[in-house]
Amino acid sequence: MTLQTEIPRESLTSLAAKALHHRSFIAGFFVTVLVAGMAALSFLWTPYDVTKLVISDKLLAPSAAHWFGTDHFGRDVLSMIMIGARNSIAVALVAVGIGIGIGVPLGCWAAARGGFVDEALMRLNDLVFAFPALLSAIMITAIFGPGAINAIIAIGIFNIPVFARVARAGALSIWPREYILAARAAGKGKALITLEHILPNIATLLLVQGTIQFALGILAEASLSYVGLGAQPPMPSWGRMLFEAQTRMAQAPWMAIFPGMAIVITVLALNLLGDGVADILDPKSRRRR
Amino acid sequence: MTAYLLKRVAIAFATLVLASIVVFAVLEILPGDPARLMLGMNATAEQVEQVRTQMGLNDPLLLRYFHWVGNLVLLDFGRSYTYSVPVIDLVRERVAVSLPLALIALALSTLIAIPVGLHAASRQGRFGDTVSMGVSQIGVAIPNFWFALLLIYLFAVWLKWVPAGGFPGWSAGIWQALKALILPAVALALPQAAILARVTRQAMIEVLSEDYIRTARAKGMPYRAVLWRHALRNAMIPVLTILGLQFAFLLAGTIIIENVFYLPGLGRLIFQAITQRDLIVVESVVMLLVATVILVNLVVDFSYAMIDPRLRGRS
């Protein structure tokens, strides 16, 4: 039996104080909130109506009236980026939800049962990892038809083994502890122990992995809509905006520059946020990619 | 060691078999009759039926699966419906573009990332570390196809140093062909290099805090020698894992990047085949890519055993 010194639980205030001094957490948190706020605001208001095509205003360079310029239909690029944020966030968030909702129970189950169940699930994991994620996502969306819903499913499927792995590894490190032994001696079943003791202890790991997968989901959604398999027009999406910008790079580089920056800034902010959360909640944890 | 390697080979083989079942099953449930696609809309029902029998589409499921796998093993991939040429010829032609592209990208990424990661780790917390990790943090967040667009704008549209897309073929001369591949390779490599540099740094930092590093330093070994002889070797395991994963990612990345640059590679072939429902091409190329990924991971597993003697004893 191993000796374990319990680290005293940190109070919420001390965590908050730590968070306030963590630069990457602050920066990541602030920008993430800004992007989410921008997406929320777009439901109520955007600088211009993107459903109206004003051909006379097409391909205008950035100006006071159109901060990020206009596209080939005369639509305001800033307004489109704001609405596109909705799509990116929704797709990535639901895909993470699918990954956690299915992957975590599977990973916990594998860790609790061990033996054949564990081996079988890990081999299934190997199988999914053998398919390059983007290739399979393209196949899935091509088979079931392009669109935001199918993009969510395609990205979500690849989140499942990721969360299953993280949950299993985390759970396996908790199971040998004394308090688990005590709980078992007290007659608790494996399911109850997983619910009451394992899950709260791996929540940090899952939270950190969640922000990473969220960021990767935004990149994946952009790739899918770039090749025309994500959200369909007239719904603006960042990837699609880049596709439409490609043939007009020479006349209207702003059509490509700003949506791309939106992707980079959002993903960067989420990664910084994830780093920060990992540092603040658990100094020992390292990020996995 | 043999037991460890045998187990890895067995797992790789089982994964490959499972993958082939998945690919076969997925394409089985796809809508659309290949025979009808081949003959066009004007064909009569009898004609379609005749071609179906000819193509073996009316055989029992299991028989068709074994027939398909058997032919794959013999490198007989069948004929493409849309191109009307043997798939193997298409693949051979396209691999000549995609493989060099992926390898150049992998080489670029490794050549940039490992020195940067080493440098950052040996100057942890100092200026060089902060700058390189800041840049890599941004690199991780950049979608490669956006980066590709920016490269096209800068080097093709503005400076006119290289073509914006297309591929002249290797027959046009190695220099012309490489010129067409260099921007796509850079676009693929740099975001990957950012990830690899971070992993290298992290692995090195961990190794550098080990006791044996202090011992080596204490016995008077020069810092550089410690870094190369002891630290790098021990830090290679996570780095190799990521390299293996990245190869799969690079292969898939070619699908997008080849579309950006209009390169006639495997990625573009598979993308077009999916949209045109050319199933024979899709299933062959997907299996080829999956087999490559599995093989690369197996090579990574083998190299673990070569690098880390502790793994050799384990079965």
PDB file of N, CA and C in Angstrom, chain B residues 262-310:
ATOM      1  N   TYR B 262      -4.362  23.394 -55.598  1.00  0.00           N
ATOM      2  CA  TYR B 262      -4.710  22.637 -56.800  1.00  0.00           C
ATOM      3  C   TYR B 262      -3.617  21.652 -57.172  1.00  0.00           C
ATOM      4  N   LEU B 263      -3.140  20.901 -56.201  1.00  0.00           N
ATOM      5  CA  LEU B 263      -2.104  19.905 -56.475  1.00  0.00           C
ATOM      6  C   LEU B 263      -2.779  18.576 -56.769  1.00  0.00           C
ATOM      7  N   PRO B 264      -2.357  17.893 -57.833  1.00  0.00           N
ATOM      8  CA  PRO B 264      -2.977  16.603 -58.163  1.00  0.00           C
ATOM      9  C   PRO B 264      -2.403  15.481 -57.293  1.00  0.00           C
ATOM     10  N   GLY B 265      -2.698  15.506 -56.000  1.00  0.00           N
ATOM     11  CA  GLY B 265      -2.176  14.495 -55.085  1.00  0.00           C
ATOM     12  C   GLY B 265      -3.269  13.569 -54.593  1.00  0.00           C
ATOM     13  N   LEU B 266      -2.888  12.686 -53.673  1.00  0.00           N
ATOM     14  CA  LEU B 266      -3.836  11.727 -53.110  1.00  0.00           C
ATOM     15  C   LEU B 266      -5.006  12.411 -52.408  1.00  0.00           C
ATOM     16  N   GLY B 267      -4.702  13.476 -51.678  1.00  0.00           N
ATOM     17  CA  GLY B 267      -5.728  14.178 -50.915  1.00  0.00           C
ATOM     18  C   GLY B 267      -6.812  14.726 -51.821  1.00  0.00           C
ATOM     19  N   ARG B 268      -6.375  15.331 -52.917  1.00  0.00           N
ATOM     20  CA  ARG B 268      -7.343  15.891 -53.850  1.00  0.00           C
ATOM     21  C   ARG B 268      -8.101  14.775 -54.557  1.00  0.00           C
ATOM     22  N   LEU B 269      -7.384  13.689 -54.851  1.00  0.00           N
ATOM     23  CA  LEU B 269      -8.027  12.539 -55.486  1.00  0.00           C
ATOM     24  C   LEU B 269      -9.151  12.014 -54.599  1.00  0.00           C
ATOM     25  N   ILE B 270      -8.856  11.850 -53.313  1.00  0.00           N
ATOM     26  CA  ILE B 270      -9.867  11.261 -52.438  1.00  0.00           C
ATOM     27  C   ILE B 270     -11.015  12.235 -52.235  1.00  0.00           C
ATOM     28  N   PHE B 271     -10.705  13.503 -52.149  1.00  0.00           N
ATOM     29  CA  PHE B 271     -11.767  14.494 -51.969  1.00  0.00           C
ATOM     30  C   PHE B 271     -12.707  14.499 -53.174  1.00  0.00           C
ATOM     31  N   GLN B 272     -12.118  14.485 -54.365  1.00  0.00           N
ATOM     32  CA  GLN B 272     -12.951  14.463 -55.571  1.00  0.00           C
ATOM     33  C   GLN B 272     -13.726  13.153 -55.668  1.00  0.00           C
ATOM     34  N   ALA B 273     -13.055  12.050 -55.315  1.00  0.00           N
ATOM     35  CA  ALA B 273     -13.723  10.755 -55.401  1.00  0.00           C
ATOM     36  C   ALA B 273     -14.921  10.698 -54.447  1.00  0.00           C
ATOM     37  N   ILE B 274     -14.770  11.291 -53.252  1.00  0.00           N
ATOM     38  CA  ILE B 274     -15.885  11.290 -52.300  1.00  0.00           C
ATOM     39  C   ILE B 274     -17.046  12.092 -52.876  1.00  0.00           C
ATOM     40  N   THR B 275     -16.765  13.285 -53.404  1.00  0.00           N
ATOM     41  CA  THR B 275     -17.861  14.113 -53.909  1.00  0.00           C
ATOM     42  C   THR B 275     -18.480  13.526 -55.172  1.00  0.00           C
ATOM     43  N   GLN B 276     -17.678  12.751 -55.943  1.00  0.00           N
ATOM     44  CA  GLN B 276     -18.243  12.147 -57.160  1.00  0.00           C
ATOM     45  C   GLN B 276     -18.753  10.742 -56.914  1.00  0.00           C
ATOM     46  N   ARG B 277     -18.704  10.287 -55.644  1.00  0.00           N
ATOM     47  CA  ARG B 277     -19.164   8.945 -55.278  1.00  0.00           C
ATOM     48  C   ARG B 277     -18.434   7.854 -56.062  1.00  0.00           C
ATOM     49  N   ASP B 278     -17.142   8.067 -56.303  1.00  0.00           N
ATOM     50  CA  ASP B 278     -16.341   7.045 -56.963  1.00  0.00           C
ATOM     51  C   ASP B 278     -15.822   6.108 -55.866  1.00  0.00           C
ATOM     52  N   LEU B 279     -16.719   5.169 -55.457  1.00  0.00           N
ATOM     53  CA  LEU B 279     -16.467   4.410 -54.237  1.00  0.00           C
ATOM     54  C   LEU B 279     -15.218   3.560 -54.276  1.00  0.00           C
ATOM     55  N   ILE B 280     -14.916   3.003 -55.446  1.00  0.00           N
ATOM     56  CA  ILE B 280     -13.749   2.117 -55.517  1.00  0.00           C
ATOM     57  C   ILE B 280     -12.487   2.908 -55.186  1.00  0.00           C
ATOM     58  N   VAL B 281     -12.419   4.141 -55.712  1.00  0.00           N
ATOM     59  CA  VAL B 281     -11.263   4.977 -55.406  1.00  0.00           C
ATOM     60  C   VAL B 281     -11.266   5.318 -53.915  1.00  0.00           C
ATOM     61  N   VAL B 282     -12.447   5.700 -53.376  1.00  0.00           N
ATOM     62  CA  VAL B 282     -12.516   6.092 -51.964  1.00  0.00           C
ATOM     63  C   VAL B 282     -12.021   4.962 -51.067  1.00  0.00           C
ATOM     64  N   GLU B 283     -12.578   3.745 -51.281  1.00  0.00           N
ATOM     65  CA  GLU B 283     -12.222   2.673 -50.353  1.00  0.00           C
ATOM     66  C   GLU B 283     -10.749   2.277 -50.477  1.00  0.00           C
ATOM     67  N   SER B 284     -10.228   2.290 -51.697  1.00  0.00           N
ATOM     68  CA  SER B 284      -8.821   1.918 -51.843  1.00  0.00           C
ATOM     69  C   SER B 284      -7.907   2.943 -51.186  1.00  0.00           C
ATOM     70  N   VAL B 285      -8.172   4.229 -51.476  1.00  0.00           N
ATOM     71  CA  VAL B 285      -7.267   5.251 -50.972  1.00  0.00           C
ATOM     72  C   VAL B 285      -7.391   5.361 -49.450  1.00  0.00           C
ATOM     73  N   VAL B 286      -8.615   5.245 -48.916  1.00  0.00           N
ATOM     74  CA  VAL B 286      -8.769   5.301 -47.458  1.00  0.00           C
ATOM     75  C   VAL B 286      -7.987   4.158 -46.817  1.00  0.00           C
ATOM     76  N   MET B 287      -8.121   2.955 -47.377  1.00  0.00           N
ATOM     77  CA  MET B 287      -7.392   1.818 -46.808  1.00  0.00           C
ATOM     78  C   MET B 287      -5.889   2.026 -46.897  1.00  0.00           C
ATOM     79  N   LEU B 288      -5.454   2.611 -47.999  1.00  0.00           N
ATOM     80  CA  LEU B 288      -4.029   2.874 -48.172  1.00  0.00           C
ATOM     81  C   LEU B 288      -3.541   3.849 -47.096  1.00  0.00           C
ATOM     82  N   LEU B 289      -4.316   4.913 -46.866  1.00  0.00           N
ATOM     83  CA  LEU B 289      -3.920   5.905 -45.860  1.00  0.00           C
ATOM     84  C   LEU B 289      -3.929   5.284 -44.465  1.00  0.00           C
ATOM     85  N   VAL B 290      -4.992   4.516 -44.167  1.00  0.00           N
ATOM     86  CA  VAL B 290      -5.091   3.898 -42.837  1.00  0.00           C
ATOM     87  C   VAL B 290      -3.930   2.925 -42.626  1.00  0.00           C
ATOM     88  N   ALA B 291      -3.624   2.136 -43.669  1.00  0.00           N
ATOM     89  CA  ALA B 291      -2.512   1.189 -43.546  1.00  0.00           C
ATOM     90  C   ALA B 291      -1.206   1.941 -43.299  1.00  0.00           C
ATOM     91  N   THR B 292      -1.038   3.071 -43.982  1.00  0.00           N
ATOM     92  CA  THR B 292       0.179   3.857 -43.774  1.00  0.00           C
ATOM     93  C   THR B 292       0.267   4.348 -42.341  1.00  0.00           C
ATOM     94  N   VAL B 293      -0.860   4.871 -41.828  1.00  0.00           N
ATOM     95  CA  VAL B 293      -0.869   5.376 -40.448  1.00  0.00           C
ATOM     96  C   VAL B 293      -0.508   4.261 -39.475  1.00  0.00           C
ATOM     97  N   ILE B 294      -1.118   3.089 -39.661  1.00  0.00           N
ATOM     98  CA  ILE B 294      -0.857   1.971 -38.757  1.00  0.00           C
ATOM     99  C   ILE B 294       0.617   1.557 -38.846  1.00  0.00           C
ATOM    100  N   LEU B 295       1.136   1.521 -40.067  1.00  0.00           N
ATOM    101  CA  LEU B 295       2.528   1.136 -40.270  1.00  0.00           C
ATOM    102  C   LEU B 295       3.467   2.143 -39.597  1.00  0.00           C
ATOM    103  N   VAL B 296       3.180   3.426 -39.765  1.00  0.00           N
ATOM    104  CA  VAL B 296       4.036   4.449 -39.160  1.00  0.00           C
ATOM    105  C   VAL B 296       4.014   4.315 -37.639  1.00  0.00           C
ATOM    106  N   ASN B 297       2.827   4.085 -37.077  1.00  0.00           N
ATOM    107  CA  ASN B 297       2.742   3.921 -35.622  1.00  0.00           C
ATOM    108  C   ASN B 297       3.515   2.694 -35.163  1.00  0.00           C
ATOM    109  N   LEU B 298       3.502   1.659 -35.985  1.00  0.00           N
ATOM    110  CA  LEU B 298       4.252   0.448 -35.648  1.00  0.00           C
ATOM    111  C   LEU B 298       5.751   0.749 -35.649  1.00  0.00           C
ATOM    112  N   VAL B 299       6.194   1.512 -36.647  1.00  0.00           N
ATOM    113  CA  VAL B 299       7.608   1.897 -36.710  1.00  0.00           C
ATOM    114  C   VAL B 299       7.978   2.709 -35.476  1.00  0.00           C
ATOM    115  N   VAL B 300       7.057   3.603 -35.056  1.00  0.00           N
ATOM    116  CA  VAL B 300       7.304   4.397 -33.852  1.00  0.00           C
ATOM    117  C   VAL B 300       7.448   3.474 -32.633  1.00  0.00           C
ATOM    118  N   ASP B 301       6.553   2.495 -32.538  1.00  0.00           N
ATOM    119  CA  ASP B 301       6.633   1.535 -31.436  1.00  0.00           C
ATOM    120  C   ASP B 301       7.982   0.814 -31.425  1.00  0.00           C
ATOM    121  N   PHE B 302       8.420   0.407 -32.621  1.00  0.00           N
ATOM    122  CA  PHE B 302       9.703  -0.290 -32.731  1.00  0.00           C
ATOM    123  C   PHE B 302      10.841   0.621 -32.303  1.00  0.00           C
ATOM    124  N   SER B 303      10.754   1.875 -32.702  1.00  0.00           N
ATOM    125  CA  SER B 303      11.870   2.756 -32.369  1.00  0.00           C
ATOM    126  C   SER B 303      11.902   3.066 -30.868  1.00  0.00           C
ATOM    127  N   TYR B 304      10.732   2.998 -30.198  1.00  0.00           N
ATOM    128  CA  TYR B 304      10.744   3.115 -28.728  1.00  0.00           C
ATOM    129  C   TYR B 304      11.689   2.079 -28.169  1.00  0.00           C
ATOM    130  N   ALA B 305      11.493   0.846 -28.651  1.00  0.00           N
ATOM    131  CA  ALA B 305      12.264  -0.271 -28.118  1.00  0.00           C
ATOM    132  C   ALA B 305      13.751  -0.080 -28.399  1.00  0.00           C
ATOM    133  N   MET B 306      14.063   0.561 -29.526  1.00  0.00           N
ATOM    134  CA  MET B 306      15.476   0.787 -29.818  1.00  0.00           C
ATOM    135  C   MET B 306      16.051   1.874 -28.934  1.00  0.00           C
ATOM    136  N   ILE B 307      15.240   2.902 -28.658  1.00  0.00           N
ATOM    137  CA  ILE B 307      15.741   4.024 -27.869  1.00  0.00           C
ATOM    138  C   ILE B 307      15.777   3.679 -26.389  1.00  0.00           C
ATOM    139  N   ASP B 308      14.731   3.025 -25.917  1.00  0.00           N
ATOM    140  CA  ASP B 308      14.586   2.819 -24.484  1.00  0.00           C
ATOM    141  C   ASP B 308      14.777   1.338 -24.136  1.00  0.00           C
ATOM    142  N   PRO B 309      15.938   0.994 -23.598  1.00  0.00           N
ATOM    143  CA  PRO B 309      16.215  -0.409 -23.294  1.00  0.00           C
ATOM    144  C   PRO B 309      15.233  -0.982 -22.267  1.00  0.00           C
ATOM    145  N   ARG B 310      14.635  -0.109 -21.450  1.00  0.00           N
ATOM    146  CA  ARG B 310      13.708  -0.610 -20.428  1.00  0.00           C
ATOM    147  C   ARG B 310      12.499  -1.300 -21.063  1.00  0.00           C
TER     148      ARG B 310
END
